[in-house]
PDB file of C-alpha atoms in Angstrom:
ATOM      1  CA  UNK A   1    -110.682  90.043 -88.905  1.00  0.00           C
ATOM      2  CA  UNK A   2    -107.876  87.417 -90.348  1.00  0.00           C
ATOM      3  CA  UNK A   3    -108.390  83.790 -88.219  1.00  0.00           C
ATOM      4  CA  UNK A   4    -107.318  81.883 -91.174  1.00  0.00           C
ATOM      5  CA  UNK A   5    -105.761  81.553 -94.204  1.00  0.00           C
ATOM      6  CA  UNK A   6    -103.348  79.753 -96.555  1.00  0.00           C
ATOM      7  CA  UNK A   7    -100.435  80.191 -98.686  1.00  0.00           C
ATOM      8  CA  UNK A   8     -99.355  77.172-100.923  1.00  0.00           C
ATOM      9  CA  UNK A   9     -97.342  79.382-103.453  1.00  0.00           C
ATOM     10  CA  UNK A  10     -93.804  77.639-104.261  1.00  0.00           C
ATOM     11  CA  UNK A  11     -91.036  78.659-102.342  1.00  0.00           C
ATOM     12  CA  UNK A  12     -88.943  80.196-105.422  1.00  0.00           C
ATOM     13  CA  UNK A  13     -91.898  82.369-106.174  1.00  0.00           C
ATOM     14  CA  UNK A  14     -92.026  83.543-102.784  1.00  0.00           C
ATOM     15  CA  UNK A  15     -88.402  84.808-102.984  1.00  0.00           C
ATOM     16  CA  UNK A  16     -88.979  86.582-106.084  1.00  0.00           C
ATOM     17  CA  UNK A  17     -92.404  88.354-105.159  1.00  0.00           C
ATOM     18  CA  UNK A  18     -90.119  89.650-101.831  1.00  0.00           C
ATOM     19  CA  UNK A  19     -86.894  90.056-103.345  1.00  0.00           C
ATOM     20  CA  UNK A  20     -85.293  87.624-100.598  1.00  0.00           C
ATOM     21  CA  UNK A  21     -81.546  86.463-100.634  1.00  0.00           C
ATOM     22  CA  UNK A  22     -82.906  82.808-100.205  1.00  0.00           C
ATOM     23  CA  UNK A  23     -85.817  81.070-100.869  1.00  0.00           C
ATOM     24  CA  UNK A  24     -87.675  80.742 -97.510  1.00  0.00           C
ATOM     25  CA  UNK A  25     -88.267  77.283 -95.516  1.00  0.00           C
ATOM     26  CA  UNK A  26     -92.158  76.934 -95.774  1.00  0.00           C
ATOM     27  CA  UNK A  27     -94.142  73.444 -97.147  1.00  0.00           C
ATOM     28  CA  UNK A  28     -97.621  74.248 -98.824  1.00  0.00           C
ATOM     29  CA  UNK A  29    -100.202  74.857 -95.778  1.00  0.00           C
ATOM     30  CA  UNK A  30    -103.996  75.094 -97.125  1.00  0.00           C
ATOM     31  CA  UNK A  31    -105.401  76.054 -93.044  1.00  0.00           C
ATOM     32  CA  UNK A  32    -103.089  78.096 -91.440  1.00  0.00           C
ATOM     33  CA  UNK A  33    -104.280  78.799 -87.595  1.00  0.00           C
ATOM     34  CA  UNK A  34    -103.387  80.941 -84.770  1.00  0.00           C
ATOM     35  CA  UNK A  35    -100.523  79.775 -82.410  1.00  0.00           C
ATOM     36  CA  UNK A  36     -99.125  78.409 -85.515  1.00  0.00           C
ATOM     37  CA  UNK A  37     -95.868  79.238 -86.952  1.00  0.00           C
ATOM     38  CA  UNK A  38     -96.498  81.857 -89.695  1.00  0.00           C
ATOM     39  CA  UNK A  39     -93.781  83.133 -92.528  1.00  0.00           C
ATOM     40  CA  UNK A  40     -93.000  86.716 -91.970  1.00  0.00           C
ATOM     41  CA  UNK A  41     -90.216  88.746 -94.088  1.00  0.00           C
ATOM     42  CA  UNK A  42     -88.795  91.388 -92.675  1.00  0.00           C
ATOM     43  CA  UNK A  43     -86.186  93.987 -93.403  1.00  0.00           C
ATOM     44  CA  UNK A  44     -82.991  94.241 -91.840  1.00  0.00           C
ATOM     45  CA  UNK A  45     -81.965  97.810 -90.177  1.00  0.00           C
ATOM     46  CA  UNK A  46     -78.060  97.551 -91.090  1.00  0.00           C
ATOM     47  CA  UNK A  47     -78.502  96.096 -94.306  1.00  0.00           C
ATOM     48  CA  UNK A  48     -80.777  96.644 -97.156  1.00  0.00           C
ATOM     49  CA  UNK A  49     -82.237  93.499 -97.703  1.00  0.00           C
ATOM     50  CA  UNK A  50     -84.939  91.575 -96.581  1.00  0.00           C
ATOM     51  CA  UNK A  51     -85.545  87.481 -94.873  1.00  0.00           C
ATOM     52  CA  UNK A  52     -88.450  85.278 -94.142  1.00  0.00           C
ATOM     53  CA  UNK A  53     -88.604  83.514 -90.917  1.00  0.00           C
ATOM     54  CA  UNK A  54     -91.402  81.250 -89.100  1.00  0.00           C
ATOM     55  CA  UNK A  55     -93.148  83.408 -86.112  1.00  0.00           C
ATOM     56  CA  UNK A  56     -95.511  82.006 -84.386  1.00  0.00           C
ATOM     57  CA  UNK A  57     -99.035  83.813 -84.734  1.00  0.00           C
ATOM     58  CA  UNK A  58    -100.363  85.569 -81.929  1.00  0.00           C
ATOM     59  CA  UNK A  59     -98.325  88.886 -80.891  1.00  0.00           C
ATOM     60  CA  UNK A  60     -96.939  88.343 -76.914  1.00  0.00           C
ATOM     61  CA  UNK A  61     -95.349  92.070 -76.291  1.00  0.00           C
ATOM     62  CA  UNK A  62     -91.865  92.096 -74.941  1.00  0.00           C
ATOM     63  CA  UNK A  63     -93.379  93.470 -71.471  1.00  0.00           C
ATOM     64  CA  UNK A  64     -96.352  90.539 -70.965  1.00  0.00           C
ATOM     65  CA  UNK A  65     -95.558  87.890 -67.946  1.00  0.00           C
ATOM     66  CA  UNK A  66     -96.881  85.223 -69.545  1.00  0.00           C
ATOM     67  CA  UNK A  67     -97.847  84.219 -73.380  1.00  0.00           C
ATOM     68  CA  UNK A  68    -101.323  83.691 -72.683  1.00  0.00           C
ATOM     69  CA  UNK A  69    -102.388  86.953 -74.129  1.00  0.00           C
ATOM     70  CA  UNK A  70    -101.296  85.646 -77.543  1.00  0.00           C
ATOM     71  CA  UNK A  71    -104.553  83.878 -77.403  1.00  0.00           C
ATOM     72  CA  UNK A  72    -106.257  87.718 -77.951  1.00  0.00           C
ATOM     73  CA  UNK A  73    -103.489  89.301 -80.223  1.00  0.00           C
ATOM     74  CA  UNK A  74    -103.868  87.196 -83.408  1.00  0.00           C
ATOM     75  CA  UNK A  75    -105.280  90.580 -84.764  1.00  0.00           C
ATOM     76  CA  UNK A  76    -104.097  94.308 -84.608  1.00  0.00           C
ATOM     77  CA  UNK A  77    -107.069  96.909 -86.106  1.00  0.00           C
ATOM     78  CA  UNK A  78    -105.109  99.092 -87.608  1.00  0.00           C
ATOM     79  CA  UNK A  79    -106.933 102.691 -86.435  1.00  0.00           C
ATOM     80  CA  UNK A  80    -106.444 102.233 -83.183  1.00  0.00           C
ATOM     81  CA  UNK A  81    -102.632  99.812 -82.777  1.00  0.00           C
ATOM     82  CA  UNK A  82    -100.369 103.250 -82.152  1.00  0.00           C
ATOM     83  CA  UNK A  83    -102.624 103.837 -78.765  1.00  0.00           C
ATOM     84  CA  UNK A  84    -102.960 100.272 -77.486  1.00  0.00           C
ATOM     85  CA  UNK A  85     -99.677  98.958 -75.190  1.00  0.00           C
ATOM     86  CA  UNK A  86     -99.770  95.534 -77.010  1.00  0.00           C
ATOM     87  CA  UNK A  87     -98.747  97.010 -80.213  1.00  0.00           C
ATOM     88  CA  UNK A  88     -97.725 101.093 -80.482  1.00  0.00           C
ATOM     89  CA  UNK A  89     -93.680  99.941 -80.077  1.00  0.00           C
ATOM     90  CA  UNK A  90     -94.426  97.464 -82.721  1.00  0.00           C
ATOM     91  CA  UNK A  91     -96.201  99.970 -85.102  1.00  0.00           C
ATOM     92  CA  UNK A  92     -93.057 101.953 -84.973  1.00  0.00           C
ATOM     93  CA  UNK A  93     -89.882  99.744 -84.867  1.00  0.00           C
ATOM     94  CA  UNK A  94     -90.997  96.058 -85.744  1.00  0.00           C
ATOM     95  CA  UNK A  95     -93.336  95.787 -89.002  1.00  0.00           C
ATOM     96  CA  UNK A  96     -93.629  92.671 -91.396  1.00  0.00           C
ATOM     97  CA  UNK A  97     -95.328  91.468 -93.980  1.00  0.00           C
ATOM     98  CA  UNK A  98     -97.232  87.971 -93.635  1.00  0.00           C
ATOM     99  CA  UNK A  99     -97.024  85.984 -97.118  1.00  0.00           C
ATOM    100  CA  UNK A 100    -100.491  84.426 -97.947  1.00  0.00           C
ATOM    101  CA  UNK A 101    -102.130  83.349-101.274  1.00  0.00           C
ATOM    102  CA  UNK A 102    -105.487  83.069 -99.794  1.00  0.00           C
ATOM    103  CA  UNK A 103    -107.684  83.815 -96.395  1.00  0.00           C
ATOM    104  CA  UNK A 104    -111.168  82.871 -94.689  1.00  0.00           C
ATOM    105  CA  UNK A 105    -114.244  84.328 -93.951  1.00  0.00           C
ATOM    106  CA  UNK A 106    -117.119  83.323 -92.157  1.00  0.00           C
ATOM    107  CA  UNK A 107    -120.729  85.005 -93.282  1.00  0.00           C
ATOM    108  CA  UNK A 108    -123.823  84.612 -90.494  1.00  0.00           C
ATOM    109  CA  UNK A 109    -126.605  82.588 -91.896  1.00  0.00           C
ATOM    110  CA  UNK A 110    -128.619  81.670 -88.804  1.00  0.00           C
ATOM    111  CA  UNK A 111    -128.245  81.290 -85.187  1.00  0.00           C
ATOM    112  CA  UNK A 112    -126.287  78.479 -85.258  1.00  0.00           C
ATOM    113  CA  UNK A 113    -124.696  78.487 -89.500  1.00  0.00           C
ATOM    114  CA  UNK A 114    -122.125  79.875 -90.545  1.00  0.00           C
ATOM    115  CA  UNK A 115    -120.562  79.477 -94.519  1.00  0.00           C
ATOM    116  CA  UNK A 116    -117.124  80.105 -95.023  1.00  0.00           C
ATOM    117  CA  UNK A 117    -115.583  81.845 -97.863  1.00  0.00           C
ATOM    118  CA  UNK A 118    -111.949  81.470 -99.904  1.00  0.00           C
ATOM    119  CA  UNK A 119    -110.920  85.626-100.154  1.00  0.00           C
ATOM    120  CA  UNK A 120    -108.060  85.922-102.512  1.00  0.00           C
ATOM    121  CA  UNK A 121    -106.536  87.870-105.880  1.00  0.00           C
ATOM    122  CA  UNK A 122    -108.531  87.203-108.300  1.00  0.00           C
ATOM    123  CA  UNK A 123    -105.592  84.836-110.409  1.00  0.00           C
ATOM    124  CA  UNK A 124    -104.781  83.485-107.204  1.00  0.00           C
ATOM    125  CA  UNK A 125    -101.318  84.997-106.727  1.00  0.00           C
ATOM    126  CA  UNK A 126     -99.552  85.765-103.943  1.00  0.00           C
ATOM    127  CA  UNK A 127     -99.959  88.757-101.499  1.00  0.00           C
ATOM    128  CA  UNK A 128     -98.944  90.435 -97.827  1.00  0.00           C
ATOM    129  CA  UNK A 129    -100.747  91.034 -94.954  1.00  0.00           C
ATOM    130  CA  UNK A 130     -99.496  94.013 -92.550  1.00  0.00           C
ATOM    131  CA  UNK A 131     -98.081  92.599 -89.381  1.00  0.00           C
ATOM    132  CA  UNK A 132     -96.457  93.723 -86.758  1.00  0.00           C
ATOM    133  CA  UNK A 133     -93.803  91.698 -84.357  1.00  0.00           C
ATOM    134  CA  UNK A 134     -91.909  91.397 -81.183  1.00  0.00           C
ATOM    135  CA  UNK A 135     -89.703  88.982 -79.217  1.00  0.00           C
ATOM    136  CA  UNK A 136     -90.644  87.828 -75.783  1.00  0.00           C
ATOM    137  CA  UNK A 137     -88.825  85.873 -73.227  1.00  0.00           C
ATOM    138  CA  UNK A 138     -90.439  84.539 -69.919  1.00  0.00           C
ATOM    139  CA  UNK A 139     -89.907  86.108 -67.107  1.00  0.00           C
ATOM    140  CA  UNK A 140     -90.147  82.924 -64.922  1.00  0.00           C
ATOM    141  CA  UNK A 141     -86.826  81.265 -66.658  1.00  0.00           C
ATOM    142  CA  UNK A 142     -83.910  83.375 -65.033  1.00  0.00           C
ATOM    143  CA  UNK A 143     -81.502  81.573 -66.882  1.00  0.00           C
ATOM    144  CA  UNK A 144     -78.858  83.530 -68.653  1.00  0.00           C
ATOM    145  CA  UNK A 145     -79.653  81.050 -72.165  1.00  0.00           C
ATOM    146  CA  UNK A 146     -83.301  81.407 -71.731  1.00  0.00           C
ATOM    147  CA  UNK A 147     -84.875  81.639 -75.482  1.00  0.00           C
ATOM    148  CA  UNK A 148     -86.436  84.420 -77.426  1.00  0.00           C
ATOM    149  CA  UNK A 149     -89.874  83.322 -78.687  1.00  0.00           C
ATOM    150  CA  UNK A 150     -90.749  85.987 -82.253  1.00  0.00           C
ATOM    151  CA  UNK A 151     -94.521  86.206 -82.411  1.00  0.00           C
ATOM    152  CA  UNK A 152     -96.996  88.597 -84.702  1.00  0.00           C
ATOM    153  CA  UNK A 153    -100.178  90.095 -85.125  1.00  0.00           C
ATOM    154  CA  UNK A 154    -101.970  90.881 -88.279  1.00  0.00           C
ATOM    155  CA  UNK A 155    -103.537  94.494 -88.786  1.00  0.00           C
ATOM    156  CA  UNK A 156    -106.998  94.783 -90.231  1.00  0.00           C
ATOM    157  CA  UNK A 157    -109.410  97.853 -91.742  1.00  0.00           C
ATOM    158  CA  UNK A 158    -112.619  98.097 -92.579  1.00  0.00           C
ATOM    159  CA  UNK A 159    -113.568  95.868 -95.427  1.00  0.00           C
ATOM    160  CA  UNK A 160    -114.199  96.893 -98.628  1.00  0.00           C
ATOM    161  CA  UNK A 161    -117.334  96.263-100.669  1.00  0.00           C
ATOM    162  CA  UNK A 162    -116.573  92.589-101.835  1.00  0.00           C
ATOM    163  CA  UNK A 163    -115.904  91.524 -98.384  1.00  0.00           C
ATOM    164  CA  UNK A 164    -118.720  93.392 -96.653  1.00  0.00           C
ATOM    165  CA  UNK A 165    -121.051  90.852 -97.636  1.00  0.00           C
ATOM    166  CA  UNK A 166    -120.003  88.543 -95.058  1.00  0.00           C
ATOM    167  CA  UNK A 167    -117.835  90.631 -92.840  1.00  0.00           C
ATOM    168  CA  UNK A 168    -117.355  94.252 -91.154  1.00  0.00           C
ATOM    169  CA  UNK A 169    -113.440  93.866 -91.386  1.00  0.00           C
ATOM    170  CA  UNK A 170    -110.579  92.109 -93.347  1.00  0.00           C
ATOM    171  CA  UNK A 171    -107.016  92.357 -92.717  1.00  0.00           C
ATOM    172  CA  UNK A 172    -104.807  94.310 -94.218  1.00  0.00           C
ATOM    173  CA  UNK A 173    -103.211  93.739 -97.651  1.00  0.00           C
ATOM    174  CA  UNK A 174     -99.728  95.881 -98.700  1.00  0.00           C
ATOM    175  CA  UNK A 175     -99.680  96.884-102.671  1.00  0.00           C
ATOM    176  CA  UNK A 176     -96.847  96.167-103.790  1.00  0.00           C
ATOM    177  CA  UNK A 177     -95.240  99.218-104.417  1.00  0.00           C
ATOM    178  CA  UNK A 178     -95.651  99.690-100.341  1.00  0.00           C
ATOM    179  CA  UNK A 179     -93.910  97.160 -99.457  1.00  0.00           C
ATOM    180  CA  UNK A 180     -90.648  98.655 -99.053  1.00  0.00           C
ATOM    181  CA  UNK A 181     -92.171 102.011 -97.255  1.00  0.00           C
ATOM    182  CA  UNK A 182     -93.873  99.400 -94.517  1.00  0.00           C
ATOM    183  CA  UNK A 183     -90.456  97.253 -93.938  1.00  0.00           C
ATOM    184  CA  UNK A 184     -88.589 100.211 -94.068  1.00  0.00           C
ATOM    185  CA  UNK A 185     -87.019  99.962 -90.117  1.00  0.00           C
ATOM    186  CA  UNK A 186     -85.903 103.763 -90.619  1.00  0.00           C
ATOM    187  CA  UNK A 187     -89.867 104.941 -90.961  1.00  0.00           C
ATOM    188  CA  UNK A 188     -90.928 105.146 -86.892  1.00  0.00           C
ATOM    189  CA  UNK A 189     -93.754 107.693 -87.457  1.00  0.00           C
ATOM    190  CA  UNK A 190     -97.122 105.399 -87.904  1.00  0.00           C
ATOM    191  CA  UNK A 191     -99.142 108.703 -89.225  1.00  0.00           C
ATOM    192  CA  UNK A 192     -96.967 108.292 -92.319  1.00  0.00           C
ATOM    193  CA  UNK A 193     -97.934 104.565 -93.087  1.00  0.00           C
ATOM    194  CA  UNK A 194    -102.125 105.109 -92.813  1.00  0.00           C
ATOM    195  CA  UNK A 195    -102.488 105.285 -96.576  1.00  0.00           C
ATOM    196  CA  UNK A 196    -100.615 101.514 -96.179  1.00  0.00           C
ATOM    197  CA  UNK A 197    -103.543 100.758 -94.302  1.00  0.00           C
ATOM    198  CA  UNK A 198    -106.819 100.947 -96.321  1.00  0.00           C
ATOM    199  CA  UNK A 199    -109.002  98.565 -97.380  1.00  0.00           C
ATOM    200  CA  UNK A 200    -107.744  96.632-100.615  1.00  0.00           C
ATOM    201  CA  UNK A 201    -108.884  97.205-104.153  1.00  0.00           C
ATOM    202  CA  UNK A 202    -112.250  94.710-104.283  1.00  0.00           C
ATOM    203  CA  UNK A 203    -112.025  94.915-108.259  1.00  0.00           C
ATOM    204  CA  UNK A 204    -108.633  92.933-107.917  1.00  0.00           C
ATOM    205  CA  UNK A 205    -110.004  90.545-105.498  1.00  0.00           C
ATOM    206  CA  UNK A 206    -112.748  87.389-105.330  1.00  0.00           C
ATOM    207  CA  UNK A 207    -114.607  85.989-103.221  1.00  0.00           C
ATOM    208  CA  UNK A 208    -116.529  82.142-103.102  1.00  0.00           C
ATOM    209  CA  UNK A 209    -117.572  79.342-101.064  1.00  0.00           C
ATOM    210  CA  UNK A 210    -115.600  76.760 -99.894  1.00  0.00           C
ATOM    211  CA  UNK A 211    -116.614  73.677 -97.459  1.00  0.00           C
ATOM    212  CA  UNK A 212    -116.912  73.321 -93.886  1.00  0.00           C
ATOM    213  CA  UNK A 213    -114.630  70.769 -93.071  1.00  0.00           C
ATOM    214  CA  UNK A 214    -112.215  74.551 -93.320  1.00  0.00           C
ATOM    215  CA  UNK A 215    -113.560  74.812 -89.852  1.00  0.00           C
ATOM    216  CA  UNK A 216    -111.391  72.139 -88.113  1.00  0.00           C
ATOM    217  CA  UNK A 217    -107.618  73.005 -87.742  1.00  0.00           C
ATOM    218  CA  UNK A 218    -106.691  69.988 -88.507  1.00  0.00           C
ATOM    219  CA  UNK A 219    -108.249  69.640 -92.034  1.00  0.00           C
ATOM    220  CA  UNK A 220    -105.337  71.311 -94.556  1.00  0.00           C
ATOM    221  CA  UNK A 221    -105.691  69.960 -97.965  1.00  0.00           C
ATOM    222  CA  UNK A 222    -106.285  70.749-101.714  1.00  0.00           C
ATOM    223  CA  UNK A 223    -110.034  70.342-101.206  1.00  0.00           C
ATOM    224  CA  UNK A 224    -110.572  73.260 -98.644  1.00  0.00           C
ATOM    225  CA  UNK A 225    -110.168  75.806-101.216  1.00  0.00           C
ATOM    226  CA  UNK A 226    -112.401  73.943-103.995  1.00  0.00           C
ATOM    227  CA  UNK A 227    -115.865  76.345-104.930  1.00  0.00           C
ATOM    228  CA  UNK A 228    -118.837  74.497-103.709  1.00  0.00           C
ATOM    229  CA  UNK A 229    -122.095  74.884-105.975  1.00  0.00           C
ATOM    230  CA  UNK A 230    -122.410  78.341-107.297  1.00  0.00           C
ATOM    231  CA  UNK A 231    -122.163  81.699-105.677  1.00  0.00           C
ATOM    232  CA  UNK A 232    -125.564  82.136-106.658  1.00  0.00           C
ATOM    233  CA  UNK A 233    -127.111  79.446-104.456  1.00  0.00           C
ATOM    234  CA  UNK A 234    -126.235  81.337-101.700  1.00  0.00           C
ATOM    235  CA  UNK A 235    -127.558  84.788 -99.584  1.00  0.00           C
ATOM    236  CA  UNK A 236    -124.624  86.500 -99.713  1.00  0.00           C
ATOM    237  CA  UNK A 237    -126.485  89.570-100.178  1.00  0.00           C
TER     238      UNK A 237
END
C-alpha cells in the first residue's frame, strides 16, 4: 500500500521531469498524509500538454453522498480498480500521475513494533505514482455555485523483491517512457495500460530505515528521511 510519502524536489525540476508549461505551486513536504492536498499532473483532452494541480488525497467518486468514503480510497490495487464502482470510470477517463521523491513503509517486528522504511530511486530523484481522479460535489448544497472538490487515489501491485521484505504491496511507479501512454485522455481501454502497472524495477530502487517520529502527521522535516544505524542491525529478512 502507499499511506505516506514525500516529495521535496524543487519546483523547476518538477516541470522539467513532466514537461509542464509552468512550474507547479508545491513547498518541500517530507510527510505527506491522506486527506492532504497532493500534486497531481494531468493531461489535457483538447490540448496536448500537461498541468499540476493540488488534489486532495483520498478518491470521493462523483456518485458518493458524502466524502466520508475518502477515508477508505487513499489506495486503488490496480488488478482489481476496472471492476470496483469507486474507480472503473476513473481507470478509463481520469488518470494522473502523483509526483513523489520518496515513500514509507512499515515492516512487522512484534505485536506491538513496527520500523518504518524511506523507499525511493536509488539517487533520490524524482518519480510518479499511478493515480486515478474524479470531482465530487455534495449533494446536500443545492446551490447553483456549489464547489467541485478534485480528489485521487493511488494504484498499487504486488511488490517486488526489495520491498517484500517489509510489505506484500507498494504502489505503483510509471517509467518514464509510460508516462505519456497513462495521461493519454484518448486511451479508455484499461486492458491496454496493465503492463503500466507492474511492480517497479527493485535494482533501480533502495530501501533503509528511517525514525519513528515518521509516524506522527505532524512531524515533516529534513530528519525523517535520515538512515538510522545500519541496515544490518535490523531483521529485515
Amino acid at each position: 500500500m502507499c499511506g505516506r510519502y514525500r516529495l521535496i524536489t524543487p519546483e523547476g525540476e518538477i516541470q522539467e521531469h513532466f514537461n509542464l508549461d509552468s512550474e507547479p505551486d508545491w513547498s518541500p513536504r517530507y510527510n505527506i498524509a491522506p486527506t492532504q492536498p497532493v500534486l497531481a499532473i494531468r493531461q489535457d483532452a483538447k490540448h496536448p500538454r500537461r498541468e499540476a494541480s493540488l488534489v486532495r488525497w483520498g478518491l470521493i467518486p462523483f456518485w458518493a453522498k458524502d466524502r466520508s468514503i475518502g477515508y477508505k480510497t487513499i489506495n486503488a490495487k490496480s488488478e482489481t480498480a476496472a471492476e470496483k464502482p469507486a474507480f472503473r470510470e476513473a481507470i478509463k477517463k481520469r488518470r494522473c500521475l502523483v509526483a513523489a521523491d520518496g515513500f514509507y513503509e512499515w515492516k512487522k517486528l512484534g505485536p506491538k513494533e513496527k520500523q518504518p522504511f524511506n523507499i525511493g530511486m536509488k539517487d533520490d530523484s524524482l518519480f510518479a505514482f499511478a493515480g486515478l481522479w474524479d470531482r465530487w460535489r455534495d449533494p446536500a448544497d443545492s446551490s447553483a455555485d456549489a464547489p467541485y472538490l478534485e480528489t485521487l487515489t493511488i494504484l498499487t501491485t504486488a511488490a517486488n523483491p526489495l520491498l517484500a521484505e517489509v510489505h506484500d504491496r507498494m504502489p505503483v511507479i510509471v517509467r518514464p517512457e509510460d508516462y505519456e501512454l497513462w495521461l493519454d485522455p484518448g486511451m479508455t481501454d484499461p486492458a491496454r495500460l496493465a503492463d503500466v502497472l507492474k511492480p517497479f524495477d527493485s535494482r533501480l530502487m533502495r530501501m533503509y530505515p528511517v525514525s519513528k517520529r515518521v509516524n506522527k502527521v505532524e512531524n515533516d522535516d529534513a530528519e525523517l528521511i535520515k538512515e538510522i544505524g545500519r541496515s544490518g542491525d535490523l531483521d529485515i529478512g
